[in-house]
Short mmCIF file of C-alpha atoms in Angstrom, two decimals:
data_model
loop_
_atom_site.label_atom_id
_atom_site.label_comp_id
_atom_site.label_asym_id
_atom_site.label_seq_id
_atom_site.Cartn_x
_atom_site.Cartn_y
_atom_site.Cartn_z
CA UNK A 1 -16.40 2.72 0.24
CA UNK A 2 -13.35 4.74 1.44
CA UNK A 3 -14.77 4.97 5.04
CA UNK A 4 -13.81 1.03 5.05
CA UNK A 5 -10.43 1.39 3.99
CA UNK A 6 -9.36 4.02 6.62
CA UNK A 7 -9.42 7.21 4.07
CA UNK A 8 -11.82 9.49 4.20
CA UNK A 9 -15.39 8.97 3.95
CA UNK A 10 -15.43 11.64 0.67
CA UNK A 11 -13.16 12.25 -2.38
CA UNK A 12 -12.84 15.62 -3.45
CA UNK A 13 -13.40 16.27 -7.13
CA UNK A 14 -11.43 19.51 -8.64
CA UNK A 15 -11.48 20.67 -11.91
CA UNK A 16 -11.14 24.27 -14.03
CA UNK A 17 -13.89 25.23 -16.18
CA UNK A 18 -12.02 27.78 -18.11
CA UNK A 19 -8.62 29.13 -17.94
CA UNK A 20 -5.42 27.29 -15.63
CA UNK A 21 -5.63 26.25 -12.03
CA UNK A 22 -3.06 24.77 -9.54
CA UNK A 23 -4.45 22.62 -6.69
CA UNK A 24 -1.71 21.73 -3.97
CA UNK A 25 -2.46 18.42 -2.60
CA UNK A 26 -0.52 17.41 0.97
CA UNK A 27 -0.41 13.79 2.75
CA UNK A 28 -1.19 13.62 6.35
CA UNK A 29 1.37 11.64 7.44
CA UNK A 30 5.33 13.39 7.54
CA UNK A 31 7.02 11.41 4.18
CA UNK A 32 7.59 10.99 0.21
CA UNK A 33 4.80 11.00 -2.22
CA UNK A 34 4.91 9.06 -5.23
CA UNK A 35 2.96 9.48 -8.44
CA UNK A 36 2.75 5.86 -10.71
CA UNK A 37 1.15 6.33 -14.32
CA UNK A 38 -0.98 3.49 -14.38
CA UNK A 39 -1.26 2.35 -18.17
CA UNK A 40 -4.51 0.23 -17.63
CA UNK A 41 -3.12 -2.97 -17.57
CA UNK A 42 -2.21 -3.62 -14.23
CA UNK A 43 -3.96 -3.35 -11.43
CA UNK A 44 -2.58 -1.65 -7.88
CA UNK A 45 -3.18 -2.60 -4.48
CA UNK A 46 -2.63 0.05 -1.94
CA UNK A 47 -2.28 -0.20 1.84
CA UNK A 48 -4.40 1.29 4.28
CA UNK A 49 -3.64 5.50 4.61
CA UNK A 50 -1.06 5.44 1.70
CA UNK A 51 -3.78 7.16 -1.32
CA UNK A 52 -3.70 10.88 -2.12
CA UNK A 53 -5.73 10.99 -5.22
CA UNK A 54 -5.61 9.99 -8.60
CA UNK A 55 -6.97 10.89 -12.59
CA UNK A 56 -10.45 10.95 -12.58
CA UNK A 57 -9.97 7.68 -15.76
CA UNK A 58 -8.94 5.75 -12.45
CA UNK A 59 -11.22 3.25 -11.10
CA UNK A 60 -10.98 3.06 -7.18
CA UNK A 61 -12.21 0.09 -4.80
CA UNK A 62 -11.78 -1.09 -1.18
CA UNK A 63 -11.31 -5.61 -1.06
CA UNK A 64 -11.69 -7.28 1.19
CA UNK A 65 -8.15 -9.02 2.28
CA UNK A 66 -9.73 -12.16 4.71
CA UNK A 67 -7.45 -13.74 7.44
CA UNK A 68 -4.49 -12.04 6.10
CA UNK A 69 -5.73 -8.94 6.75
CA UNK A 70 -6.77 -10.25 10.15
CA UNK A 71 -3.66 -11.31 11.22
CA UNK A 72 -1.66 -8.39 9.91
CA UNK A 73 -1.85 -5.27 11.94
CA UNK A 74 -2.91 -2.83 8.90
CA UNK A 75 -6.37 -3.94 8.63
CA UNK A 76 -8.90 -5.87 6.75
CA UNK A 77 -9.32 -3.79 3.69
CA UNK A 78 -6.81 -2.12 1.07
CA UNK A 79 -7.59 -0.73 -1.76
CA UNK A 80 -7.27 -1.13 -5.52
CA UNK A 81 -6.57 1.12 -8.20
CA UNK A 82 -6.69 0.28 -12.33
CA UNK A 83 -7.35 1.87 -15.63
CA UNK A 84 -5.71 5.06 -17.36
CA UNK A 85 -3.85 7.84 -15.53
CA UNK A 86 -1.89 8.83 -12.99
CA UNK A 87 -2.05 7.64 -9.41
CA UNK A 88 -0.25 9.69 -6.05
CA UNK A 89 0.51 7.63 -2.90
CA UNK A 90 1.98 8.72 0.36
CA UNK A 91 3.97 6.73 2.92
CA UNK A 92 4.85 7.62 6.41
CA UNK A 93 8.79 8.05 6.02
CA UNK A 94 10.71 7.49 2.84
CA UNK A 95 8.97 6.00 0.05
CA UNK A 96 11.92 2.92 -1.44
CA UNK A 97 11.42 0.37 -4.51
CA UNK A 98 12.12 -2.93 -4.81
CA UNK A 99 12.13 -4.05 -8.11
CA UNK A 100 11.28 -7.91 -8.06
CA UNK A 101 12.26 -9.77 -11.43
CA UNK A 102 11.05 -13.01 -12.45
CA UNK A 103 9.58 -15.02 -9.64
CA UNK A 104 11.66 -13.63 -7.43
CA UNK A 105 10.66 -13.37 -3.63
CA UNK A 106 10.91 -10.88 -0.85
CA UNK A 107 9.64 -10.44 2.86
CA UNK A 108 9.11 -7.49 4.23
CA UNK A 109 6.95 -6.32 7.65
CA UNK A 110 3.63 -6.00 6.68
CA UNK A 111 3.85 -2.23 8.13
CA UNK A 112 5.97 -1.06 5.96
CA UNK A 113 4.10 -2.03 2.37
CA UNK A 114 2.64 1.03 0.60
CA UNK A 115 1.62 -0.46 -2.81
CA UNK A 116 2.64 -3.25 -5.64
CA UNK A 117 0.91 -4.15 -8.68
CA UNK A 118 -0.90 -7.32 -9.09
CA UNK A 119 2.03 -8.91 -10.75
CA UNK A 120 3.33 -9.43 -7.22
CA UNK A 121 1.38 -11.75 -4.85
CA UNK A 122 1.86 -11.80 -1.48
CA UNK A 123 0.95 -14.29 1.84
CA UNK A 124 1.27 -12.83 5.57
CA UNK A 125 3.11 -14.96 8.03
CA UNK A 126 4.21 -14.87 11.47
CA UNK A 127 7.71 -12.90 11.95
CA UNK A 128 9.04 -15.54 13.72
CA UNK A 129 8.42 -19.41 13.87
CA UNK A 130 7.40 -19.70 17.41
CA UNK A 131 4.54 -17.98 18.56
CA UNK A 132 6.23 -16.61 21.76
CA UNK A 133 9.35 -15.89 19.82
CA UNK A 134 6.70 -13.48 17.78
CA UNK A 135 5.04 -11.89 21.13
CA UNK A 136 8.51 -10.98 22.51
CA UNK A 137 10.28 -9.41 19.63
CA UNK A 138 6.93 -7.19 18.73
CA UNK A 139 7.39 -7.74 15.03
CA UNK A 140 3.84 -9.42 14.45
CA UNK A 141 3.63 -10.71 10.79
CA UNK A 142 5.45 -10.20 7.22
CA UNK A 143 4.58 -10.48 4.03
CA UNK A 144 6.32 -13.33 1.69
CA UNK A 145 5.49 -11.06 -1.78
CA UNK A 146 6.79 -12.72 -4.86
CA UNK A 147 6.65 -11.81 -8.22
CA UNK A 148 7.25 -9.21 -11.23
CA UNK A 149 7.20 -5.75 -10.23
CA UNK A 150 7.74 -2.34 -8.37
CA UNK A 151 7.48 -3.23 -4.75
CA UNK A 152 6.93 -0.04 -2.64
CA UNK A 153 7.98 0.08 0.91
CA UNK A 154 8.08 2.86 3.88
CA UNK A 155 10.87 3.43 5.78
CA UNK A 156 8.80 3.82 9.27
CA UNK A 157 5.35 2.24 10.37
CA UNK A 158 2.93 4.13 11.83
CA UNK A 159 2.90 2.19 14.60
CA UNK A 160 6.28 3.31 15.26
CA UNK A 161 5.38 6.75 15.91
#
């Protein structure tokens, strides 16, 4: 299911049968990483290239996003993380948090999402309100994401590099 998402087509299992171990774990893009302890009520949704691994209590799967996916330039497929343990993400740049409270609403490119929690919904949209206006500037599509949560962002886009 990973091959889908844009990860790799494998995940790596590591443990120590006896005695300590220390496993050093490295994203492939240059930026933060960020660990969330996922208490197994919440489920995560993580954008395309963003996962580094996770507890072996957390349940990994690639959905299926539909015409938002299609119409925002980071693919048809993210994937979703939930149950008990600890969960490290990557992000090309700087990893920042917006913390949304209440129904409150923010809109950022979709490029630059890395993960929220399903407390926050989200709809894609074009950047501007005319098509052409849209073309010219070469921002494509945001996301509208309102809600109750930790909102992480990336400072660049890989489609800035």
């Amino acid at each position: 299911y990973m091959g889908l998402h844009g990860e790799h087509a494998a995940v790596s299992t590591y443990h120590c049968p006896e005695g300590t171990a220390e496993v050093i774990l490295a994203a492939s893009d240059l930026g933060d990483l960020v660990t969330i302890e996922l208490d197994g009520t919440t489920t995560w949704t993580i954008q395309k290239g963003s996962f580094v691994c996770a507890s072996p209590s957390v349940s990994l799967k690639t959905s299926y996003l539909g015409m938002s996916g299609f119409m925002s330039s980071e693919g048809l497929f993210v994937m979703r993380a939930e149950g008990k343990g600890t969960l490290v993400l990557s992000s090309y740049g700087s990893i920042m948090t917006k913390q949304l409270e209440g129904d409150q609403e923010y809109i950022v490119d979709t490029g630059h999402l890395v993960a929220w929690p399903a407390t926050i919904t989200y709809t894609v949209e074009k950047a501007s309100k005319r098509l052409f206006d849209t073309v010219v500037s070469k921002e494509g599509f945001v996301a509208r994401c309102r809600g109750t949560g930790r909102l992480l962002i990336q400072t660049h886009t890989r489609h800035e590099a």
